[in-house]
Protein backbone atom coordinates (compact mmCIF):
# COMPACT_ATOMS: atom_id res chain seq x y z
CA UNK A 1 -13.31 -4.92 27.34
CA UNK A 2 -16.92 -6.68 27.56
CA UNK A 3 -20.64 -5.12 26.75
CA UNK A 4 -22.97 -5.51 28.98
CA UNK A 5 -24.00 -8.89 27.72
CA UNK A 6 -20.28 -10.32 28.27
CA UNK A 7 -19.19 -10.56 25.03
CA UNK A 8 -15.30 -9.13 24.02
CA UNK A 9 -15.63 -5.74 22.15
CA UNK A 10 -12.86 -4.68 20.04
CA UNK A 11 -10.02 -2.38 21.44
CA UNK A 12 -10.43 1.20 20.50
CA UNK A 13 -7.98 1.38 17.72
CA UNK A 14 -8.96 -2.33 16.76
CA UNK A 15 -10.78 -2.56 13.22
CA UNK A 16 -14.43 -3.44 13.16
CA UNK A 17 -13.75 -7.48 12.37
CA UNK A 18 -10.45 -7.53 12.95
CA UNK A 19 -9.16 -10.10 16.06
CA UNK A 20 -8.69 -8.55 19.42
CA UNK A 21 -4.42 -8.51 19.41
CA UNK A 22 -4.17 -9.30 15.75
CA UNK A 23 -0.96 -8.02 15.05
CA UNK A 24 -1.44 -7.83 11.19
CA UNK A 25 -4.86 -7.29 9.24
CA UNK A 26 -5.87 -9.55 6.56
CA UNK A 27 -4.60 -7.79 3.85
CA UNK A 28 -1.17 -8.06 5.10
CA UNK A 29 -1.09 -11.27 6.07
CA UNK A 30 -2.05 -12.15 2.11
CA UNK A 31 0.94 -10.03 1.12
CA UNK A 32 3.48 -11.38 3.04
CA UNK A 33 2.91 -15.12 1.99
CA UNK A 34 2.53 -13.56 -1.53
CA UNK A 35 5.85 -12.26 -1.45
CA UNK A 36 7.29 -15.73 0.02
CA UNK A 37 5.54 -17.52 -2.61
CA UNK A 38 7.56 -14.99 -5.32
CA UNK A 39 10.65 -15.85 -3.73
CA UNK A 40 10.13 -18.81 -4.04
CA UNK A 41 9.29 -18.43 -7.59
CA UNK A 42 11.87 -16.64 -8.50
CA UNK A 43 13.82 -19.98 -7.72
CA UNK A 44 12.40 -22.26 -10.44
CA UNK A 45 14.92 -20.79 -13.00
CA UNK A 46 17.43 -22.94 -11.02
CA UNK A 47 21.17 -22.03 -9.53
CA UNK A 48 24.26 -21.18 -11.03
CA UNK A 49 27.54 -22.65 -9.46
CA UNK A 50 30.78 -20.30 -10.59
CA UNK A 51 34.23 -20.77 -10.32
CA UNK A 52 34.13 -23.12 -8.28
CA UNK A 53 31.56 -22.19 -5.45
CA UNK A 54 29.58 -23.74 -3.36
CA UNK A 55 27.32 -21.02 -2.65
CA UNK A 56 25.10 -20.57 -6.10
CA UNK A 57 23.97 -17.71 -8.05
CA UNK A 58 19.98 -17.55 -7.76
CA UNK A 59 17.49 -15.50 -8.76
CA UNK A 60 15.73 -15.26 -5.42
CA UNK A 61 17.67 -11.87 -3.81
CA UNK A 62 16.10 -9.96 -6.27
CA UNK A 63 13.07 -11.16 -4.53
CA UNK A 64 14.44 -10.43 -0.97
CA UNK A 65 14.87 -6.69 -2.84
CA UNK A 66 11.20 -6.15 -3.39
CA UNK A 67 9.93 -7.53 -0.79
CA UNK A 68 11.63 -5.11 1.60
CA UNK A 69 11.54 -2.04 -0.51
CA UNK A 70 6.96 -3.03 -0.97
CA UNK A 71 6.26 -4.65 2.09
CA UNK A 72 8.76 -2.17 4.69
CA UNK A 73 10.54 -3.69 7.27
CA UNK A 74 8.09 -5.60 9.95
CA UNK A 75 6.03 -7.67 6.58
CA UNK A 76 9.27 -8.18 4.52
CA UNK A 77 11.19 -9.62 7.40
CA UNK A 78 7.91 -11.57 8.24
CA UNK A 79 7.64 -12.55 4.62
CA UNK A 80 11.53 -13.87 4.74
CA UNK A 81 10.92 -15.91 8.05
CA UNK A 82 7.38 -17.80 6.49
CA UNK A 83 9.88 -18.96 3.77
CA UNK A 84 12.91 -20.38 5.74
CA UNK A 85 10.24 -21.91 7.49
CA UNK A 86 8.50 -23.78 5.28
CA UNK A 87 12.62 -24.60 3.74
CA UNK A 88 13.35 -25.96 6.93
CA UNK A 89 10.49 -28.43 6.93
CA UNK A 90 11.61 -29.85 4.20
CA UNK A 91 9.84 -28.02 1.51
CA UNK A 92 12.27 -27.62 -1.70
CA UNK A 93 11.65 -24.00 -2.26
CA UNK A 94 14.98 -22.97 -2.89
CA UNK A 95 17.00 -22.35 -5.97
CA UNK A 96 17.68 -26.53 -7.77
CA UNK A 97 14.53 -27.76 -5.80
CA UNK A 98 16.49 -27.67 -2.38
CA UNK A 99 15.09 -28.09 0.71
CA UNK A 100 15.07 -29.29 4.59
CA UNK A 101 17.55 -28.78 7.36
CA UNK A 102 19.98 -29.30 5.77
CA UNK A 103 20.96 -26.17 3.41
CA UNK A 104 21.01 -24.33 6.57
CA UNK A 105 24.13 -26.28 7.50
CA UNK A 106 25.58 -25.82 3.90
CA UNK A 107 27.62 -22.70 2.91
CA UNK A 108 24.59 -21.22 1.36
CA UNK A 109 23.51 -21.31 5.30
CA UNK A 110 25.29 -17.57 6.30
CA UNK A 111 23.56 -16.03 2.98
CA UNK A 112 20.01 -17.81 3.29
CA UNK A 113 19.42 -16.22 6.91
CA UNK A 114 21.21 -12.65 5.81
CA UNK A 115 18.08 -12.58 3.74
CA UNK A 116 15.76 -11.74 6.55
CA UNK A 117 17.81 -8.83 8.23
CA UNK A 118 18.37 -8.19 4.57
CA UNK A 119 14.89 -7.31 3.79
CA UNK A 120 14.71 -5.89 7.03
CA UNK A 121 16.78 -3.04 6.31
CA UNK A 122 15.44 -2.69 2.70
CA UNK A 123 12.59 -1.67 3.96
CA UNK A 124 13.89 0.65 6.91
CA UNK A 125 15.90 2.48 4.38
CA UNK A 126 12.90 2.72 2.44
CA UNK A 127 10.53 3.54 5.23
CA UNK A 128 12.73 6.30 5.95
CA UNK A 129 11.64 7.61 2.65
CA UNK A 130 8.61 9.06 3.40
CA UNK A 131 5.19 8.92 1.15
CA UNK A 132 7.64 8.76 -2.18
CA UNK A 133 11.12 7.36 -1.89
CA UNK A 134 13.16 8.72 -4.87
CA UNK A 135 14.78 5.96 -7.19
CA UNK A 136 18.25 6.95 -5.77
CA UNK A 137 17.04 5.67 -1.87
CA UNK A 138 15.10 2.45 -3.38
CA UNK A 139 19.07 1.35 -4.56
CA UNK A 140 20.73 2.53 -2.09
CA UNK A 141 18.12 0.58 -0.20
CA UNK A 142 18.40 -2.67 -2.42
CA UNK A 143 21.94 -2.34 -2.34
CA UNK A 144 22.48 -2.17 1.13
CA UNK A 145 20.16 -4.46 2.75
CA UNK A 146 19.90 -6.97 -0.32
CA UNK A 147 23.55 -7.07 -1.26
CA UNK A 148 25.95 -5.89 1.69
CA UNK A 149 23.95 -6.72 4.89
CA UNK A 150 23.38 -10.27 3.01
CA UNK A 151 27.22 -10.52 2.37
CA UNK A 152 27.41 -9.36 6.08
CA UNK A 153 26.21 -12.53 7.87
CA UNK A 154 26.66 -15.06 4.43
CA UNK A 155 30.83 -14.49 3.92
CA UNK A 156 31.42 -15.38 7.50
CA UNK A 157 29.59 -18.20 7.95
CA UNK A 158 30.74 -19.74 4.74
CA UNK A 159 34.21 -19.40 5.96
CA UNK A 160 33.40 -21.40 8.99
CA UNK A 161 31.87 -24.17 7.43
CA UNK A 162 33.80 -24.60 4.64
CA UNK A 163 37.18 -24.14 6.42
CA UNK A 164 38.12 -21.22 4.17
CA UNK A 165 39.92 -18.48 5.12
CA UNK A 166 37.68 -15.52 5.66
CA UNK A 167 39.50 -13.58 2.56
CA UNK A 168 39.31 -16.87 0.19
CA UNK A 169 35.76 -16.70 0.90
CA UNK A 170 34.90 -13.00 0.58
CA UNK A 171 36.84 -13.25 -2.77
CA UNK A 172 34.91 -16.53 -3.96
CA UNK A 173 31.73 -14.48 -3.10
CA UNK A 174 32.69 -11.48 -5.06
CA UNK A 175 31.42 -13.61 -8.22
CA UNK A 176 28.27 -12.44 -6.51
CA UNK A 177 28.46 -8.84 -6.76
CA UNK A 178 28.33 -7.85 -10.49
CA UNK A 179 24.98 -10.11 -10.79
CA UNK A 180 23.76 -8.56 -7.23
CA UNK A 181 24.02 -4.80 -8.55
CA UNK A 182 22.45 -5.40 -11.45
CA UNK A 183 19.49 -6.84 -9.52
CA UNK A 184 19.53 -4.00 -7.03
CA UNK A 185 19.32 -1.60 -10.24
CA UNK A 186 16.40 -3.63 -11.56
CA UNK A 187 14.63 -3.72 -8.11
CA UNK A 188 14.70 -0.33 -8.18
CA UNK A 189 13.45 0.29 -11.21
CA UNK A 190 10.59 -1.87 -11.13
CA UNK A 191 10.04 -0.86 -7.19
CA UNK A 192 9.62 3.31 -8.47
CA UNK A 193 7.35 1.65 -11.62
CA UNK A 194 5.09 -0.30 -9.06
CA UNK A 195 4.61 2.61 -6.43
CA UNK A 196 4.02 5.17 -8.62
CA UNK A 197 1.03 3.03 -10.15
CA UNK A 198 0.13 2.42 -6.72
CA UNK A 199 0.76 3.80 -4.05
CA UNK A 200 0.00 1.71 -1.47
CA UNK A 201 3.03 -0.50 -2.59
CA UNK A 202 5.10 2.47 -0.67
CA UNK A 203 5.56 1.30 3.05
CA UNK A 204 5.01 4.77 4.70
CA UNK A 205 1.92 5.36 2.73
CA UNK A 206 0.68 1.85 3.59
CA UNK A 207 1.13 2.27 7.07
CA UNK A 208 -0.52 5.71 7.04
CA UNK A 209 -3.28 4.39 5.74
CA UNK A 210 -3.53 1.59 8.17
CA UNK A 211 -3.11 3.84 10.47
CA UNK A 212 -5.64 6.13 9.76
CA UNK A 213 -8.43 3.12 9.41
CA UNK A 214 -7.79 1.80 12.95
CA UNK A 215 -5.70 -1.24 11.81
CA UNK A 216 -2.24 -2.78 12.35
């Protein structure tokens, strides 16, 4: 749409000052970048291999759960995608200073890929909780997305790349379960506290605010 001088005008529903057709407002792009950086920072303590498992235990799945529960499905998935693209480009953003295309051909490749749908599922479940998702929903979201979905991708890929039987790969991965459940509990507590103090950290509230303000 143009004015009398032929200049482009914002389409109906677009915020003033936003670029026509831009999918996310600037604030959301900043949030996405912050959570991608947070997940990278959670890799700084390093990685731990237990019971001879080639897939390491890291704190980064904790960040995946936080991203899903606070950003919601779409934005969390984009934050993970940004991180994985940077890793593929060679930046050492994974625990233990790993990076490059080689990590996507290693035993942990499926778990890394699973972060994206895992964050999206976490966000989707939290979004269904409306303006005040309870602690039980947050915990269920973190367990379903941050644990179950990630394992659903990670275990079969680990088995395929290492030549292990699927059952043996699943048994090895079970060593992560206690730690991942603890991460899910902590993530749900942190998210609940954050959303009480800062309501815009509730995905449904944030989406409603954007809708009212005309930003998409």
